[in-house]
CSV table of C-alpha atoms in Angstrom, one decimal:
chain,number,residue,atom,x,y,z
A,1,MET,CA,-38.6,52.4,132.9
A,2,LEU,CA,-39.1,55.8,131.2
A,3,ALA,CA,-35.4,56.2,130.8
A,4,ALA,CA,-35.1,52.8,129.2
A,5,GLU,CA,-37.9,53.6,126.8
A,6,LEU,CA,-36.2,56.9,125.8
A,7,GLU,CA,-33.0,55.0,125.3
A,8,THR,CA,-34.8,52.5,123.1
A,9,VAL,CA,-36.5,55.1,121.0
A,10,THR,CA,-33.3,57.0,120.6
A,11,ALA,CA,-31.4,54.0,119.4
A,12,GLU,CA,-34.1,53.1,116.8
A,13,GLU,CA,-34.2,56.6,115.5
A,14,LEU,CA,-30.5,56.7,115.4
A,15,VAL,CA,-30.4,53.6,113.3
A,16,GLU,CA,-33.1,54.9,111.0
A,17,ASP,CA,-31.3,58.2,110.7
A,18,ILE,CA,-28.1,56.4,109.9
A,19,GLN,CA,-29.8,54.3,107.2
A,20,LYS,CA,-31.4,57.4,105.7
A,21,GLY,CA,-28.1,59.2,105.7
A,22,VAL,CA,-26.4,56.3,104.0
A,23,PHE,CA,-29.1,56.1,101.3
A,24,GLN,CA,-29.0,59.8,100.8
A,25,GLN,CA,-25.3,59.7,100.4
A,26,GLN,CA,-25.6,56.8,97.9
A,27,LEU,CA,-28.3,58.6,96.0
A,28,GLU,CA,-26.2,61.8,96.0
A,29,GLY,CA,-23.2,59.8,94.8
A,30,MET,CA,-25.3,58.2,91.9
A,31,ILE,CA,-26.8,61.4,90.6
A,32,PRO,CA,-23.5,62.5,89.0
A,33,LYS,CA,-23.1,59.1,87.4
A,34,PHE,CA,-26.7,59.2,86.0
A,35,TRP,CA,-26.0,62.7,84.8
A,36,SER,CA,-22.8,61.6,83.2
A,37,PHE,CA,-24.4,58.6,81.5
A,38,GLY,CA,-27.3,60.7,80.2
A,39,TRP,CA,-24.9,63.2,78.9
A,40,SER,CA,-22.9,60.5,77.2
A,41,VAL,CA,-26.1,59.1,75.6
A,42,VAL,CA,-27.1,62.5,74.3
A,43,LEU,CA,-23.6,63.2,73.1
A,44,SER,CA,-23.4,59.8,71.4
A,45,ILE,CA,-26.7,60.5,69.5
A,46,VAL,CA,-25.3,63.9,68.3
A,47,VAL,CA,-22.0,62.3,67.3
A,48,PHE,CA,-23.8,59.5,65.4
A,49,ILE,CA,-26.0,62.0,63.5
A,50,ILE,CA,-23.0,64.2,62.7
A,51,GLY,CA,-20.8,61.3,61.8
A,52,SER,CA,-23.4,59.8,59.5
A,53,GLN,CA,-23.7,63.0,57.7
A,54,ILE,CA,-20.0,63.3,57.3
A,55,ILE,CA,-19.8,59.7,56.0
A,56,LYS,CA,-22.5,60.5,53.4
A,57,GLY,CA,-20.6,63.6,52.4
A,58,ILE,CA,-17.4,61.6,52.0
A,59,ILE,CA,-19.2,58.9,49.9
A,60,LYS,CA,-20.6,61.7,47.6
A,61,VAL,CA,-17.1,63.1,47.1
A,62,PHE,CA,-15.9,59.6,46.4
A,63,HIS,CA,-18.5,59.1,43.7
A,64,ARG,CA,-17.6,62.4,42.1
A,65,ALA,CA,-13.9,61.5,42.1
A,66,MET,CA,-14.7,58.1,40.6
A,67,SER,CA,-16.9,59.7,37.9
A,68,LEU,CA,-14.1,62.1,36.9
A,69,LYS,CA,-11.6,59.2,36.6
A,70,ASP,CA,-14.2,57.0,34.7
A,71,VAL,CA,-13.7,54.1,37.1
A,72,ASP,CA,-15.6,50.8,36.4
A,73,PRO,CA,-19.0,50.8,38.1
A,74,GLY,CA,-18.3,47.5,39.7
A,75,VAL,CA,-15.1,48.7,41.3
A,76,GLU,CA,-16.9,51.9,42.5
A,77,THR,CA,-19.7,49.9,44.1
A,78,PHE,CA,-17.3,47.5,45.8
A,79,LEU,CA,-15.1,50.3,47.2
A,80,GLU,CA,-18.2,52.2,48.3
A,81,SER,CA,-19.3,49.2,50.4
A,82,VAL,CA,-15.8,48.8,51.9
A,83,LEU,CA,-15.6,52.5,52.8
A,84,LYS,CA,-19.0,52.5,54.5
A,85,TRP,CA,-18.1,49.5,56.7
A,86,LEU,CA,-14.7,51.1,57.6
A,87,PHE,CA,-16.1,54.6,58.5
A,88,TYR,CA,-19.0,53.2,60.5
A,89,ILE,CA,-16.6,51.0,62.5
A,90,ILE,CA,-14.6,54.1,63.3
A,91,LEU,CA,-17.7,56.0,64.3
A,92,ILE,CA,-18.9,53.2,66.6
A,93,THR,CA,-15.4,53.1,68.2
A,94,ILE,CA,-15.6,56.8,68.9
A,95,ILE,CA,-19.1,56.4,70.4
A,96,LEU,CA,-17.9,53.6,72.7
A,97,GLY,CA,-15.1,55.8,73.8
A,98,LEU,CA,-17.6,58.4,75.1
A,99,PHE,CA,-18.9,55.7,77.5
A,100,GLY,CA,-15.4,55.2,78.9
A,101,VAL,CA,-14.4,52.2,76.8
A,102,THR,CA,-10.7,52.5,76.1
A,103,THR,CA,-9.1,51.9,72.7
A,104,THR,CA,-7.1,49.0,74.1
A,105,SER,CA,-10.3,47.3,75.3
A,106,ILE,CA,-12.0,47.9,71.9
A,107,SER,CA,-8.9,46.5,70.1
A,108,ALA,CA,-8.9,43.4,72.2
A,109,ALA,CA,-12.6,42.9,71.8
A,110,VAL,CA,-12.4,43.4,68.0
A,111,ALA,CA,-9.5,41.0,67.8
A,112,GLY,CA,-11.3,38.3,69.7
A,113,LEU,CA,-14.5,39.0,67.8
A,114,GLY,CA,-12.6,38.9,64.5
A,115,VAL,CA,-11.3,35.4,65.2
A,116,THR,CA,-14.7,34.2,66.2
A,117,ILE,CA,-16.4,35.8,63.2
A,118,GLY,CA,-13.6,34.5,60.9
A,119,LEU,CA,-14.2,30.9,62.0
A,120,ALA,CA,-18.0,31.3,61.8
A,121,LEU,CA,-18.0,33.1,58.5
A,122,GLN,CA,-15.4,31.4,56.4
A,123,GLY,CA,-17.8,31.3,53.4
A,124,ALA,CA,-18.4,35.1,53.7
A,125,LEU,CA,-14.6,35.7,53.8
A,126,SER,CA,-14.1,33.6,50.7
A,127,ASN,CA,-16.8,35.6,49.0
A,128,PHE,CA,-15.1,38.8,50.0
A,129,ALA,CA,-11.8,37.5,48.6
A,130,GLY,CA,-13.7,36.4,45.5
A,131,GLY,CA,-15.1,39.9,45.1
A,132,ILE,CA,-11.6,41.4,45.2
A,133,LEU,CA,-10.4,38.8,42.7
A,134,ILE,CA,-13.3,39.7,40.3
A,135,LEU,CA,-12.4,43.4,40.5
A,136,LEU,CA,-8.7,42.7,39.9
A,137,THR,CA,-9.1,40.3,37.0
A,138,HIS,CA,-12.3,41.7,35.4
A,139,PRO,CA,-14.0,38.5,34.1
A,140,PHE,CA,-17.1,40.7,33.8
A,141,ARG,CA,-18.2,44.2,34.5
A,142,VAL,CA,-21.4,46.0,35.4
A,143,GLY,CA,-23.7,45.8,32.4
A,144,ASP,CA,-22.3,42.5,31.0
A,145,TYR,CA,-24.5,39.6,30.3
A,146,ILE,CA,-23.0,36.5,31.9
A,147,ILE,CA,-23.9,32.8,32.2
A,148,GLU,CA,-22.6,31.1,35.4
A,149,HIS,CA,-22.2,27.4,34.7
A,150,ALA,CA,-22.1,26.0,38.3
A,151,THR,CA,-25.8,26.7,38.9
A,152,GLY,CA,-26.9,27.7,35.4
A,153,GLN,CA,-27.9,31.2,36.4
A,154,GLU,CA,-27.6,34.0,33.8
A,155,GLY,CA,-28.4,37.6,33.5
A,156,THR,CA,-27.1,41.2,33.3
A,157,VAL,CA,-24.7,42.2,36.0
A,158,GLU,CA,-26.3,45.0,38.0
A,159,ARG,CA,-24.1,45.3,41.1
A,160,ILE,CA,-20.8,43.9,42.4
A,161,ASN,CA,-21.0,44.1,46.2
A,162,ILE,CA,-18.6,42.9,49.0
A,163,ILE,CA,-20.2,39.5,49.3
A,164,TYR,CA,-22.6,39.0,46.4
A,165,THR,CA,-23.0,40.0,42.7
A,166,THR,CA,-26.5,40.8,41.6
A,167,LEU,CA,-27.8,39.7,38.2
A,168,LYS,CA,-31.0,40.9,36.5
A,169,MET,CA,-32.5,38.0,34.6
A,170,ILE,CA,-34.3,38.3,31.2
A,171,ASP,CA,-37.8,38.0,32.9
A,172,GLY,CA,-37.1,40.9,35.3
A,173,ARG,CA,-36.1,38.8,38.3
A,174,THR,CA,-32.9,39.4,40.2
A,175,VAL,CA,-30.6,36.8,41.6
A,176,GLN,CA,-27.6,37.2,44.0
A,177,ILE,CA,-24.7,34.9,43.4
A,178,PRO,CA,-21.8,34.6,46.0
A,179,ASN,CA,-18.6,36.1,44.7
A,180,GLY,CA,-16.7,33.0,45.8
A,181,THR,CA,-18.8,30.9,43.4
A,182,LEU,CA,-18.3,33.3,40.5
A,183,SER,CA,-14.5,33.5,41.0
A,184,ALA,CA,-14.1,29.8,41.3
A,185,THR,CA,-16.4,28.5,38.5
A,186,THR,CA,-16.5,28.6,34.7
A,187,LEU,CA,-18.6,31.4,33.3
A,188,THR,CA,-19.4,32.8,29.9
A,189,ASN,CA,-19.4,36.6,29.2
A,190,ASN,CA,-21.7,37.1,26.2
A,191,THR,CA,-21.1,40.9,26.0
A,192,ALA,CA,-17.4,41.3,26.7
A,193,MET,CA,-16.8,42.0,23.0
A,194,THR,CA,-18.4,44.6,20.9
A,195,ARG,CA,-19.1,42.1,18.1
A,196,ARG,CA,-20.5,38.6,18.0
A,197,MET,CA,-20.7,35.9,15.4
A,198,PHE,CA,-24.0,34.7,14.0
A,199,ASN,CA,-23.4,31.0,13.5
A,200,GLU,CA,-26.4,28.8,12.5
A,201,THR,CA,-27.0,25.8,10.2
A,202,VAL,CA,-30.2,25.0,8.3
A,203,GLY,CA,-30.9,21.5,7.0
A,204,ILE,CA,-32.3,21.2,3.5
A,205,SER,CA,-33.4,18.2,1.5
A,206,TYR,CA,-30.9,16.2,-0.6
A,207,ASP,CA,-33.2,17.0,-3.6
A,208,ALA,CA,-33.0,20.8,-3.0
A,209,ASP,CA,-30.8,23.2,-5.0
A,210,ILE,CA,-27.8,23.8,-2.7
A,211,LYS,CA,-26.6,26.8,-4.7
A,212,LYS,CA,-30.0,28.5,-4.5
A,213,ALA,CA,-30.2,27.9,-0.8
A,214,LYS,CA,-26.7,29.4,-0.3
A,215,LYS,CA,-27.6,32.4,-2.5
A,216,ILE,CA,-30.8,33.1,-0.5
A,217,MET,CA,-29.0,32.9,2.8
A,218,LEU,CA,-26.2,35.2,1.6
A,219,GLU,CA,-28.7,37.8,0.4
A,220,ILE,CA,-30.5,37.7,3.7
A,221,ALA,CA,-27.3,38.2,5.6
A,222,GLU,CA,-26.2,41.1,3.5
A,223,LYS,CA,-29.4,43.0,4.2
A,224,GLN,CA,-29.0,43.0,8.0
A,225,ASP,CA,-28.9,46.5,9.5
A,226,HIS,CA,-26.3,45.7,12.1
A,227,LEU,CA,-24.0,43.6,9.9
A,228,ILE,CA,-20.2,44.3,10.5
A,229,THR,CA,-19.0,44.7,6.9
A,230,ASP,CA,-15.3,44.4,7.5
A,231,GLU,CA,-15.7,40.7,8.2
A,232,PRO,CA,-16.6,38.3,5.3
A,233,ILE,CA,-20.0,36.5,5.2
A,234,LYS,CA,-19.5,32.7,5.0
A,235,VAL,CA,-22.1,30.3,3.5
A,236,PHE,CA,-21.0,26.7,3.3
A,237,VAL,CA,-22.1,23.1,3.4
A,238,ALA,CA,-21.4,22.2,7.0
A,239,GLU,CA,-22.5,18.5,7.0
A,240,LEU,CA,-24.0,15.8,4.8
A,241,ALA,CA,-26.2,14.4,7.5
A,242,ASP,CA,-28.4,11.3,7.5
A,243,SER,CA,-31.6,13.1,6.3
A,244,SER,CA,-30.4,16.5,5.3
A,245,VAL,CA,-27.7,18.7,3.8
A,246,ASN,CA,-26.8,21.2,6.6
A,247,VAL,CA,-25.9,24.6,5.2
A,248,GLY,CA,-24.0,26.9,7.5
A,249,LEU,CA,-24.2,30.7,7.7
A,250,ARG,CA,-21.7,32.8,9.6
A,251,PHE,CA,-21.3,36.6,9.8
A,252,TRP,CA,-20.5,39.2,12.5
A,253,VAL,CA,-23.0,41.6,14.1
A,254,GLU,CA,-23.0,44.2,16.8
A,255,THR,CA,-23.3,42.4,20.2
A,256,GLU,CA,-26.1,44.7,21.3
A,257,TYR,CA,-28.3,43.5,18.4
A,258,PHE,CA,-27.3,39.9,18.2
A,259,TRP,CA,-30.5,38.3,19.4
A,260,GLN,CA,-32.8,40.4,17.4
A,261,THR,CA,-30.7,39.8,14.3
A,262,LYS,CA,-30.8,36.0,14.9
A,263,TRP,CA,-34.5,35.9,15.3
A,264,ASP,CA,-35.0,38.0,12.1
A,265,VAL,CA,-32.6,36.0,10.0
A,266,LEU,CA,-34.1,32.6,10.9
A,267,GLU,CA,-37.6,33.9,10.2
A,268,GLN,CA,-36.5,35.3,6.9
A,269,ILE,CA,-34.7,32.1,5.8
A,270,LYS,CA,-37.9,30.1,6.5
A,271,GLU,CA,-40.1,32.6,4.5
A,272,ARG,CA,-37.6,32.8,1.5
A,273,PHE,CA,-37.1,29.0,1.4
A,274,ASP,CA,-40.9,28.5,1.3
A,275,GLU,CA,-41.2,31.1,-1.5
A,276,GLU,CA,-38.3,29.6,-3.6
A,277,GLY,CA,-39.3,26.0,-3.1
A,278,VAL,CA,-36.3,25.0,-1.0
A,279,GLU,CA,-37.4,22.2,1.3
A,280,ILE,CA,-36.2,22.4,4.9
A,281,CYS,CA,-35.7,18.9,6.2
A,282,PHE,CA,-37.0,17.4,9.4
A,283,ASN,CA,-36.3,14.0,10.9
A,284,GLN,CA,-38.1,11.3,8.9
A,285,LEU,CA,-37.9,7.6,8.5
A,286,ASP,CA,-38.5,5.7,5.2
A,287,VAL,CA,-39.9,2.2,5.7
A,288,HIS,CA,-39.6,-0.3,2.8
A,289,ILE,CA,-41.8,-3.4,3.0
A,290,LYS,CA,-40.8,-6.4,1.0
């Protein structure tokens, strides 16, 4: 009986020793893997930090080169966005390689992911194509004041990015409009030219002195600080309307001062007409009772 007990204990200890030995071997085999993974993580962090600094340095050099060549700010902003995306994709590819992911696997994954993203983000791709079209055709540039007629948004162009164009509105708000919309719709660029025509009509009474009204409007136009003198000032009878004689005034001013000039001229016309007794007409109806 004692011999049987010894044999039983010996067998149990043997199994336990074998299990311990197997576990120890597995643990010893996993330690290098953990060490390798931890080293890869540390190395990846270092590579990411260094790579980010290199990308920032390249972007700075890019900005300097663009400033020397006097490139349009919209083109510069767009190319900067493209370069950042490209460099960071390369950086991520390098980091994945540190974890043993082969270039072939990355290429296959990127290809499959590209097809999926392309189907899911057709609108974004059309906006990207619209951004390229805007930069090639230059319907507007950074700093231009545009009106987009599809949605009625208007403002000063602040940035032209890969997907969106940012406008700053008159009241200080900003709006982002997809490049695909801007490239496919009708828009008005109010500041594309350095000069802009002031073109307004004022309705006066049929009893008013037309020559006096025209003389007053001509004098007001000639006194404007930002008048472009190489173009003639035109004062004319534009229409014999139902209740008024519409007198037109046209002259060219510097685009930057157009709105201020318009507000000043209209105010001065009202004040001078009141002083000179020229009646400005408004809609009225005469009723005759028999």
